[in-house]
PDB file of C-alpha atoms and ligand atoms in Angstrom:
ATOM      1  CA  UNK A   8      68.974 102.932 122.581  1.00  0.00           C
ATOM      2  CA  UNK A   9      71.875 102.229 120.055  1.00  0.00           C
ATOM      3  CA  UNK A  10      71.494 104.448 117.196  1.00  0.00           C
ATOM      4  CA  UNK A  11      75.225 103.707 115.755  1.00  0.00           C
ATOM      5  CA  UNK A  12      75.025 102.993 112.574  1.00  0.00           C
ATOM      6  CA  UNK A  13      76.694  99.491 111.460  1.00  0.00           C
ATOM      7  CA  UNK A  14      79.671  99.913 109.449  1.00  0.00           C
ATOM      8  CA  UNK A  15      79.693  99.131 105.805  1.00  0.00           C
ATOM      9  CA  UNK A  16      81.072  95.519 105.007  1.00  0.00           C
ATOM     10  CA  UNK A  17      82.685  96.585 101.892  1.00  0.00           C
ATOM     11  CA  UNK A  18      85.392  99.067 100.947  1.00  0.00           C
ATOM     12  CA  UNK A  19      84.569 102.375  99.418  1.00  0.00           C
ATOM     13  CA  UNK A  20      85.147 103.010  95.842  1.00  0.00           C
ATOM     14  CA  UNK A  21      87.376 105.728  96.780  1.00  0.00           C
ATOM     15  CA  UNK A  22      90.167 105.119  99.474  1.00  0.00           C
ATOM     16  CA  UNK A  23      92.803 107.754  99.751  1.00  0.00           C
ATOM     17  CA  UNK A  24      95.360 105.448 101.501  1.00  0.00           C
ATOM     18  CA  UNK A  25      95.087 103.133  98.557  1.00  0.00           C
ATOM     19  CA  UNK A  26      96.145 105.524  95.992  1.00  0.00           C
ATOM     20  CA  UNK A  27      95.387 103.773  92.628  1.00  0.00           C
ATOM     21  CA  UNK A  28      91.550 104.008  93.764  1.00  0.00           C
ATOM     22  CA  UNK A  29      91.712 107.644  92.737  1.00  0.00           C
ATOM     23  CA  UNK A  30      92.269 106.627  89.061  1.00  0.00           C
ATOM     24  CA  UNK A  31      89.153 104.385  88.909  1.00  0.00           C
ATOM     25  CA  UNK A  32      86.467 104.952  91.318  1.00  0.00           C
ATOM     26  CA  UNK A  33      83.296 106.104  89.424  1.00  0.00           C
ATOM     27  CA  UNK A  34      83.021 109.930  88.991  1.00  0.00           C
ATOM     28  CA  UNK A  35      79.677 109.795  87.938  1.00  0.00           C
ATOM     29  CA  UNK A  36      76.607 108.739  89.743  1.00  0.00           C
ATOM     30  CA  UNK A  37      75.861 104.548  89.334  1.00  0.00           C
ATOM     31  CA  UNK A  38      73.919 103.640  86.636  1.00  0.00           C
ATOM     32  CA  UNK A  39      70.625 102.048  88.410  1.00  0.00           C
ATOM     33  CA  UNK A  40      70.245  98.381  86.581  1.00  0.00           C
ATOM     34  CA  UNK A  41      66.740  97.225  85.582  1.00  0.00           C
ATOM     35  CA  UNK A  42      64.885  95.098  88.270  1.00  0.00           C
ATOM     36  CA  UNK A  43      65.640  91.411  87.712  1.00  0.00           C
ATOM     37  CA  UNK A  44      69.178  92.245  86.021  1.00  0.00           C
ATOM     38  CA  UNK A  45      71.121  90.277  88.546  1.00  0.00           C
ATOM     39  CA  UNK A  46      69.183  87.217  87.694  1.00  0.00           C
ATOM     40  CA  UNK A  47      69.252  87.364  83.639  1.00  0.00           C
ATOM     41  CA  UNK A  48      71.093  84.289  82.465  1.00  0.00           C
ATOM     42  CA  UNK A  49      74.358  85.711  80.693  1.00  0.00           C
ATOM     43  CA  UNK A  50      76.692  83.891  78.763  1.00  0.00           C
ATOM     44  CA  UNK A  51      77.745  80.706  81.020  1.00  0.00           C
ATOM     45  CA  UNK A  52      81.292  79.718  81.413  1.00  0.00           C
ATOM     46  CA  UNK A  53      81.892  77.993  77.955  1.00  0.00           C
ATOM     47  CA  UNK A  54      82.568  74.137  77.830  1.00  0.00           C
ATOM     48  CA  UNK A  55      86.118  73.462  78.307  1.00  0.00           C
ATOM     49  CA  UNK A  56      87.127  76.808  80.041  1.00  0.00           C
ATOM     50  CA  UNK A  57      88.054  74.746  83.052  1.00  0.00           C
ATOM     51  CA  UNK A  58      90.040  71.948  82.448  1.00  0.00           C
ATOM     52  CA  UNK A  59      91.108  68.829  84.989  1.00  0.00           C
ATOM     53  CA  UNK A  60      94.197  69.975  86.807  1.00  0.00           C
ATOM     54  CA  UNK A  61      93.371  73.722  86.664  1.00  0.00           C
ATOM     55  CA  UNK A  62      93.011  73.721  90.374  1.00  0.00           C
ATOM     56  CA  UNK A  63      96.506  72.558  90.834  1.00  0.00           C
ATOM     57  CA  UNK A  64      98.891  75.617  90.550  1.00  0.00           C
ATOM     58  CA  UNK A  65     102.095  73.279  91.210  1.00  0.00           C
ATOM     59  CA  UNK A  66     101.286  70.931  88.254  1.00  0.00           C
ATOM     60  CA  UNK A  67     101.566  73.501  85.471  1.00  0.00           C
ATOM     61  CA  UNK A  68     105.205  73.513  85.031  1.00  0.00           C
ATOM     62  CA  UNK A  69     107.925  70.872  84.260  1.00  0.00           C
ATOM     63  CA  UNK A  70     108.675  70.710  87.923  1.00  0.00           C
ATOM     64  CA  UNK A  71     107.527  71.578  91.109  1.00  0.00           C
ATOM     65  CA  UNK A  72     107.548  75.159  91.795  1.00  0.00           C
ATOM     66  CA  UNK A  73     109.282  76.681  94.764  1.00  0.00           C
ATOM     67  CA  UNK A  74     107.642  77.629  97.924  1.00  0.00           C
ATOM     68  CA  UNK A  75     105.871  76.327 100.926  1.00  0.00           C
ATOM     69  CA  UNK A  76     102.849  74.244  99.292  1.00  0.00           C
ATOM     70  CA  UNK A  77      99.196  74.474 100.702  1.00  0.00           C
ATOM     71  CA  UNK A  78      96.094  72.989  99.934  1.00  0.00           C
ATOM     72  CA  UNK A  79      93.466  76.166  99.809  1.00  0.00           C
ATOM     73  CA  UNK A  80      89.752  75.021 100.120  1.00  0.00           C
ATOM     74  CA  UNK A  81      86.270  76.180 101.455  1.00  0.00           C
ATOM     75  CA  UNK A  82      83.070  76.865 100.746  1.00  0.00           C
ATOM     76  CA  UNK A  83      81.146  79.088  98.760  1.00  0.00           C
ATOM     77  CA  UNK A  84      77.830  79.933 100.654  1.00  0.00           C
ATOM     78  CA  UNK A  85      74.937  82.260 100.284  1.00  0.00           C
ATOM     79  CA  UNK A  86      73.086  84.596 102.841  1.00  0.00           C
ATOM     80  CA  UNK A  87      71.607  81.591 104.388  1.00  0.00           C
ATOM     81  CA  UNK A  88      74.668  79.423 104.666  1.00  0.00           C
ATOM     82  CA  UNK A  89      73.436  77.393 101.700  1.00  0.00           C
ATOM     83  CA  UNK A  90      76.096  76.011  99.334  1.00  0.00           C
ATOM     84  CA  UNK A  91      76.698  78.047  96.288  1.00  0.00           C
ATOM     85  CA  UNK A  92      76.919  75.200  93.629  1.00  0.00           C
ATOM     86  CA  UNK A  93      78.637  74.595  90.320  1.00  0.00           C
ATOM     87  CA  UNK A  94      79.830  78.223  90.285  1.00  0.00           C
ATOM     88  CA  UNK A  95      83.240  79.252  88.465  1.00  0.00           C
ATOM     89  CA  UNK A  96      85.959  80.095  91.273  1.00  0.00           C
ATOM     90  CA  UNK A  97      89.299  81.640  90.260  1.00  0.00           C
ATOM     91  CA  UNK A  98      92.615  82.661  91.820  1.00  0.00           C
ATOM     92  CA  UNK A  99      95.647  84.659  91.099  1.00  0.00           C
ATOM     93  CA  UNK A 100      98.726  84.810  93.188  1.00  0.00           C
ATOM     94  CA  UNK A 101     102.109  85.918  93.175  1.00  0.00           C
ATOM     95  CA  UNK A 102     104.864  83.166  93.581  1.00  0.00           C
ATOM     96  CA  UNK A 103     106.806  82.379  96.830  1.00  0.00           C
ATOM     97  CA  UNK A 104     109.109  85.252  96.307  1.00  0.00           C
ATOM     98  CA  UNK A 105     106.328  87.720  95.771  1.00  0.00           C
ATOM     99  CA  UNK A 106     106.336  88.365  91.897  1.00  0.00           C
ATOM    100  CA  UNK A 107     103.458  87.754  89.867  1.00  0.00           C
ATOM    101  CA  UNK A 108     103.761  86.057  86.284  1.00  0.00           C
ATOM    102  CA  UNK A 109     102.715  89.074  84.327  1.00  0.00           C
ATOM    103  CA  UNK A 110     104.770  91.553  82.065  1.00  0.00           C
ATOM    104  CA  UNK A 111     103.379  94.460  84.183  1.00  0.00           C
ATOM    105  CA  UNK A 112     105.097  93.155  87.482  1.00  0.00           C
ATOM    106  CA  UNK A 113     108.993  94.394  87.508  1.00  0.00           C
ATOM    107  CA  UNK A 114     109.551  93.486  90.992  1.00  0.00           C
ATOM    108  CA  UNK A 115     113.254  92.571  91.258  1.00  0.00           C
ATOM    109  CA  UNK A 116     112.206  89.187  92.569  1.00  0.00           C
ATOM    110  CA  UNK A 117     112.750  85.728  90.650  1.00  0.00           C
ATOM    111  CA  UNK A 118     110.170  84.478  88.395  1.00  0.00           C
ATOM    112  CA  UNK A 119     109.329  80.756  88.973  1.00  0.00           C
ATOM    113  CA  UNK A 120     109.230  79.067  85.424  1.00  0.00           C
ATOM    114  CA  UNK A 121     107.297  76.508  87.143  1.00  0.00           C
ATOM    115  CA  UNK A 122     104.634  78.676  88.498  1.00  0.00           C
ATOM    116  CA  UNK A 123     102.189  80.827  86.751  1.00  0.00           C
ATOM    117  CA  UNK A 124      99.813  81.930  89.726  1.00  0.00           C
ATOM    118  CA  UNK A 125      96.519  81.202  88.126  1.00  0.00           C
ATOM    119  CA  UNK A 126      94.117  78.639  88.747  1.00  0.00           C
ATOM    120  CA  UNK A 127      90.133  77.713  88.544  1.00  0.00           C
ATOM    121  CA  UNK A 128      87.519  75.226  89.388  1.00  0.00           C
ATOM    122  CA  UNK A 129      83.606  74.861  89.955  1.00  0.00           C
ATOM    123  CA  UNK A 130      82.524  74.454  93.675  1.00  0.00           C
ATOM    124  CA  UNK A 131      80.920  71.311  94.035  1.00  0.00           C
ATOM    125  CA  UNK A 132      77.415  70.389  95.001  1.00  0.00           C
ATOM    126  CA  UNK A 133      78.222  71.286  98.434  1.00  0.00           C
ATOM    127  CA  UNK A 134      79.806  74.414  97.598  1.00  0.00           C
ATOM    128  CA  UNK A 135      83.125  73.043  98.031  1.00  0.00           C
ATOM    129  CA  UNK A 136      86.200  74.523  96.133  1.00  0.00           C
ATOM    130  CA  UNK A 137      89.935  73.468  96.493  1.00  0.00           C
ATOM    131  CA  UNK A 138      93.044  74.516  95.004  1.00  0.00           C
ATOM    132  CA  UNK A 139      96.786  73.207  95.551  1.00  0.00           C
ATOM    133  CA  UNK A 140      99.092  76.008  95.334  1.00  0.00           C
ATOM    134  CA  UNK A 141     102.118  77.685  96.932  1.00  0.00           C
ATOM    135  CA  UNK A 142     102.003  80.254  99.782  1.00  0.00           C
ATOM    136  CA  UNK A 143     102.479  83.762  97.941  1.00  0.00           C
ATOM    137  CA  UNK A 144     105.446  86.028  99.100  1.00  0.00           C
ATOM    138  CA  UNK A 145     104.589  89.643 100.064  1.00  0.00           C
ATOM    139  CA  UNK A 146     105.835  92.219  97.356  1.00  0.00           C
ATOM    140  CA  UNK A 147     106.505  96.031  97.396  1.00  0.00           C
ATOM    141  CA  UNK A 148     104.522  98.613  95.690  1.00  0.00           C
ATOM    142  CA  UNK A 149     104.607 102.197  95.349  1.00  0.00           C
ATOM    143  CA  UNK A 150     101.732 103.102  96.877  1.00  0.00           C
ATOM    144  CA  UNK A 151     103.666 104.962  99.781  1.00  0.00           C
ATOM    145  CA  UNK A 152     107.387 104.756 101.268  1.00  0.00           C
ATOM    146  CA  UNK A 153     108.311 100.935 102.151  1.00  0.00           C
ATOM    147  CA  UNK A 154     104.915  99.929 101.130  1.00  0.00           C
ATOM    148  CA  UNK A 155     104.662  96.043 100.897  1.00  0.00           C
ATOM    149  CA  UNK A 156     101.512  94.130 100.310  1.00  0.00           C
ATOM    150  CA  UNK A 157     100.918  91.536 102.968  1.00  0.00           C
ATOM    151  CA  UNK A 158     100.887  87.729 101.661  1.00  0.00           C
ATOM    152  CA  UNK A 159      97.450  87.320  99.573  1.00  0.00           C
ATOM    153  CA  UNK A 160      95.337  85.556  97.065  1.00  0.00           C
ATOM    154  CA  UNK A 161      92.737  87.126  94.793  1.00  0.00           C
ATOM    155  CA  UNK A 162      89.957  85.319  94.190  1.00  0.00           C
ATOM    156  CA  UNK A 163      86.975  86.039  91.645  1.00  0.00           C
ATOM    157  CA  UNK A 164      83.553  84.744  91.800  1.00  0.00           C
ATOM    158  CA  UNK A 165      81.310  84.318  88.684  1.00  0.00           C
ATOM    159  CA  UNK A 166      77.609  83.645  89.499  1.00  0.00           C
ATOM    160  CA  UNK A 167      75.185  82.553  86.559  1.00  0.00           C
ATOM    161  CA  UNK A 168      75.234  86.429  84.887  1.00  0.00           C
ATOM    162  CA  UNK A 169      78.327  88.325  84.239  1.00  0.00           C
ATOM    163  CA  UNK A 170      76.996  91.494  86.270  1.00  0.00           C
ATOM    164  CA  UNK A 171      77.636  88.966  89.237  1.00  0.00           C
ATOM    165  CA  UNK A 172      81.259  88.727  88.885  1.00  0.00           C
ATOM    166  CA  UNK A 173      82.737  89.580  92.582  1.00  0.00           C
ATOM    167  CA  UNK A 174      86.283  89.666  93.568  1.00  0.00           C
ATOM    168  CA  UNK A 175      88.078  89.751  96.642  1.00  0.00           C
ATOM    169  CA  UNK A 176      91.549  88.901  98.536  1.00  0.00           C
ATOM    170  CA  UNK A 177      92.348  86.527 101.197  1.00  0.00           C
ATOM    171  CA  UNK A 178      95.072  87.101 103.795  1.00  0.00           C
ATOM    172  CA  UNK A 179      97.028  84.745 106.111  1.00  0.00           C
ATOM    173  CA  UNK A 180      96.377  84.988 110.034  1.00  0.00           C
ATOM    174  CA  UNK A 181      99.371  86.679 112.065  1.00  0.00           C
ATOM    175  CA  UNK A 182     100.866  88.413 109.039  1.00  0.00           C
ATOM    176  CA  UNK A 183     102.566  91.414 110.572  1.00  0.00           C
ATOM    177  CA  UNK A 184     101.991  93.376 107.414  1.00  0.00           C
ATOM    178  CA  UNK A 185      98.192  93.440 107.695  1.00  0.00           C
ATOM    179  CA  UNK A 186      98.068  96.533 110.189  1.00  0.00           C
ATOM    180  CA  UNK A 187      99.949  98.542 107.743  1.00  0.00           C
ATOM    181  CA  UNK A 188      98.052  97.699 104.343  1.00  0.00           C
ATOM    182  CA  UNK A 189      95.601 100.180 102.942  1.00  0.00           C
ATOM    183  CA  UNK A 190      93.766  97.592 101.161  1.00  0.00           C
ATOM    184  CA  UNK A 191      93.027  95.284 103.700  1.00  0.00           C
ATOM    185  CA  UNK A 192      92.064  98.269 105.750  1.00  0.00           C
ATOM    186  CA  UNK A 193      89.753  99.692 103.402  1.00  0.00           C
ATOM    187  CA  UNK A 194      87.160  97.455 104.526  1.00  0.00           C
ATOM    188  CA  UNK A 195      85.792  99.865 107.583  1.00  0.00           C
ATOM    189  CA  UNK A 196      84.802  96.985 109.982  1.00  0.00           C
ATOM    190  CA  UNK A 197      87.320  95.117 111.701  1.00  0.00           C
ATOM    191  CA  UNK A 198      85.092  91.949 112.032  1.00  0.00           C
ATOM    192  CA  UNK A 199      84.518  92.157 108.295  1.00  0.00           C
ATOM    193  CA  UNK A 200      88.339  92.292 107.849  1.00  0.00           C
ATOM    194  CA  UNK A 201      88.734  89.032 109.832  1.00  0.00           C
ATOM    195  CA  UNK A 202      86.425  87.218 107.264  1.00  0.00           C
ATOM    196  CA  UNK A 203      89.198  88.028 104.738  1.00  0.00           C
ATOM    197  CA  UNK A 204      91.540  85.658 106.411  1.00  0.00           C
ATOM    198  CA  UNK A 205      91.976  82.120 106.072  1.00  0.00           C
ATOM    199  CA  UNK A 206      92.439  79.880 108.925  1.00  0.00           C
ATOM    200  CA  UNK A 207      94.974  76.945 109.552  1.00  0.00           C
ATOM    201  CA  UNK A 208      93.532  73.817 109.131  1.00  0.00           C
ATOM    202  CA  UNK A 209      95.841  70.812 108.501  1.00  0.00           C
ATOM    203  CA  UNK A 210      93.429  68.293 107.801  1.00  0.00           C
ATOM    204  CA  UNK A 211      92.749  70.062 104.335  1.00  0.00           C
ATOM    205  CA  UNK A 212      96.363  69.721 103.610  1.00  0.00           C
ATOM    206  CA  UNK A 213      98.120  66.747 102.405  1.00  0.00           C
ATOM    207  CA  UNK A 214     100.047  64.876 104.978  1.00  0.00           C
ATOM    208  CA  UNK A 215     103.623  65.369 104.482  1.00  0.00           C
ATOM    209  CA  UNK A 216     103.489  67.324 101.414  1.00  0.00           C
ATOM    210  CA  UNK A 217     101.346  70.392 101.609  1.00  0.00           C
ATOM    211  CA  UNK A 218      99.743  72.928 104.815  1.00  0.00           C
ATOM    212  CA  UNK A 219      95.899  73.144 104.815  1.00  0.00           C
ATOM    213  CA  UNK A 220      94.217  76.344 104.866  1.00  0.00           C
ATOM    214  CA  UNK A 221      90.432  76.933 104.968  1.00  0.00           C
ATOM    215  CA  UNK A 222      88.634  79.913 103.491  1.00  0.00           C
ATOM    216  CA  UNK A 223      85.026  80.093 103.150  1.00  0.00           C
ATOM    217  CA  UNK A 224      83.436  83.058 101.262  1.00  0.00           C
ATOM    218  CA  UNK A 225      79.577  84.345 102.309  1.00  0.00           C
ATOM    219  CA  UNK A 226      78.141  86.236  99.329  1.00  0.00           C
ATOM    220  CA  UNK A 227      75.667  88.449 101.147  1.00  0.00           C
ATOM    221  CA  UNK A 228      74.140  89.158 104.742  1.00  0.00           C
ATOM    222  CA  UNK A 229      75.728  90.337 107.696  1.00  0.00           C
ATOM    223  CA  UNK A 230      78.491  87.511 107.990  1.00  0.00           C
ATOM    224  CA  UNK A 231      79.318  88.355 104.221  1.00  0.00           C
ATOM    225  CA  UNK A 232      83.187  88.003 103.287  1.00  0.00           C
ATOM    226  CA  UNK A 233      84.059  91.760 101.987  1.00  0.00           C
ATOM    227  CA  UNK A 234      84.328  92.167  98.114  1.00  0.00           C
ATOM    228  CA  UNK A 235      85.923  94.325  96.265  1.00  0.00           C
ATOM    229  CA  UNK A 236      89.109  95.230  97.488  1.00  0.00           C
TER     230      UNK A 236
HETATM  231 FE1  FE2 B 321      98.272  90.926  94.391  1.00  0.00          FE
END
């Protein structure tokens, strides 16, 4: 008989290796939400919030941004593998040099005036989303000596109620920084960590222009994408 408990799928709120979790994890018992709270429709995404072209991060400047262009596409799925339709998917990321277009980022790497690193779109009727962007660079952070985040893209998923918002980070296969990254490794189960990796999918790209990567997101169940890191 195997009485080993399965490893949790999502990272703990407090993870000593990831220093800033110490400042923001809940120190009081969590408040239980009333039954049905997750189903209560909240303010939906206001009309006009998502514009045509918001999913092409390479077209937000006067010219193309620097870096390796890529198409990042995948499906948003529920526990049973059914598509989650018309759901807001947002991404944010560093530029190809590993710097965010944000005043709090003081990394000594160049900003790219043609890349802001923020995109949004709705999933279609089959749960598909698609972004055109550039591959983000790795960047240093002050978590520990010689700490560098592996290249990653942040995802936010908004259901049909505000308390359904979920966030995660997507990584690239084969990145040697993954084994050293406390954020990636805050997800206890190695198999679950693997579900935060995209896969090379050349057919998803644009011939002669952009590489293609596929990243499906499963919201719940034993095959779910880790959420919260
Ligand atoms: Fe980041």
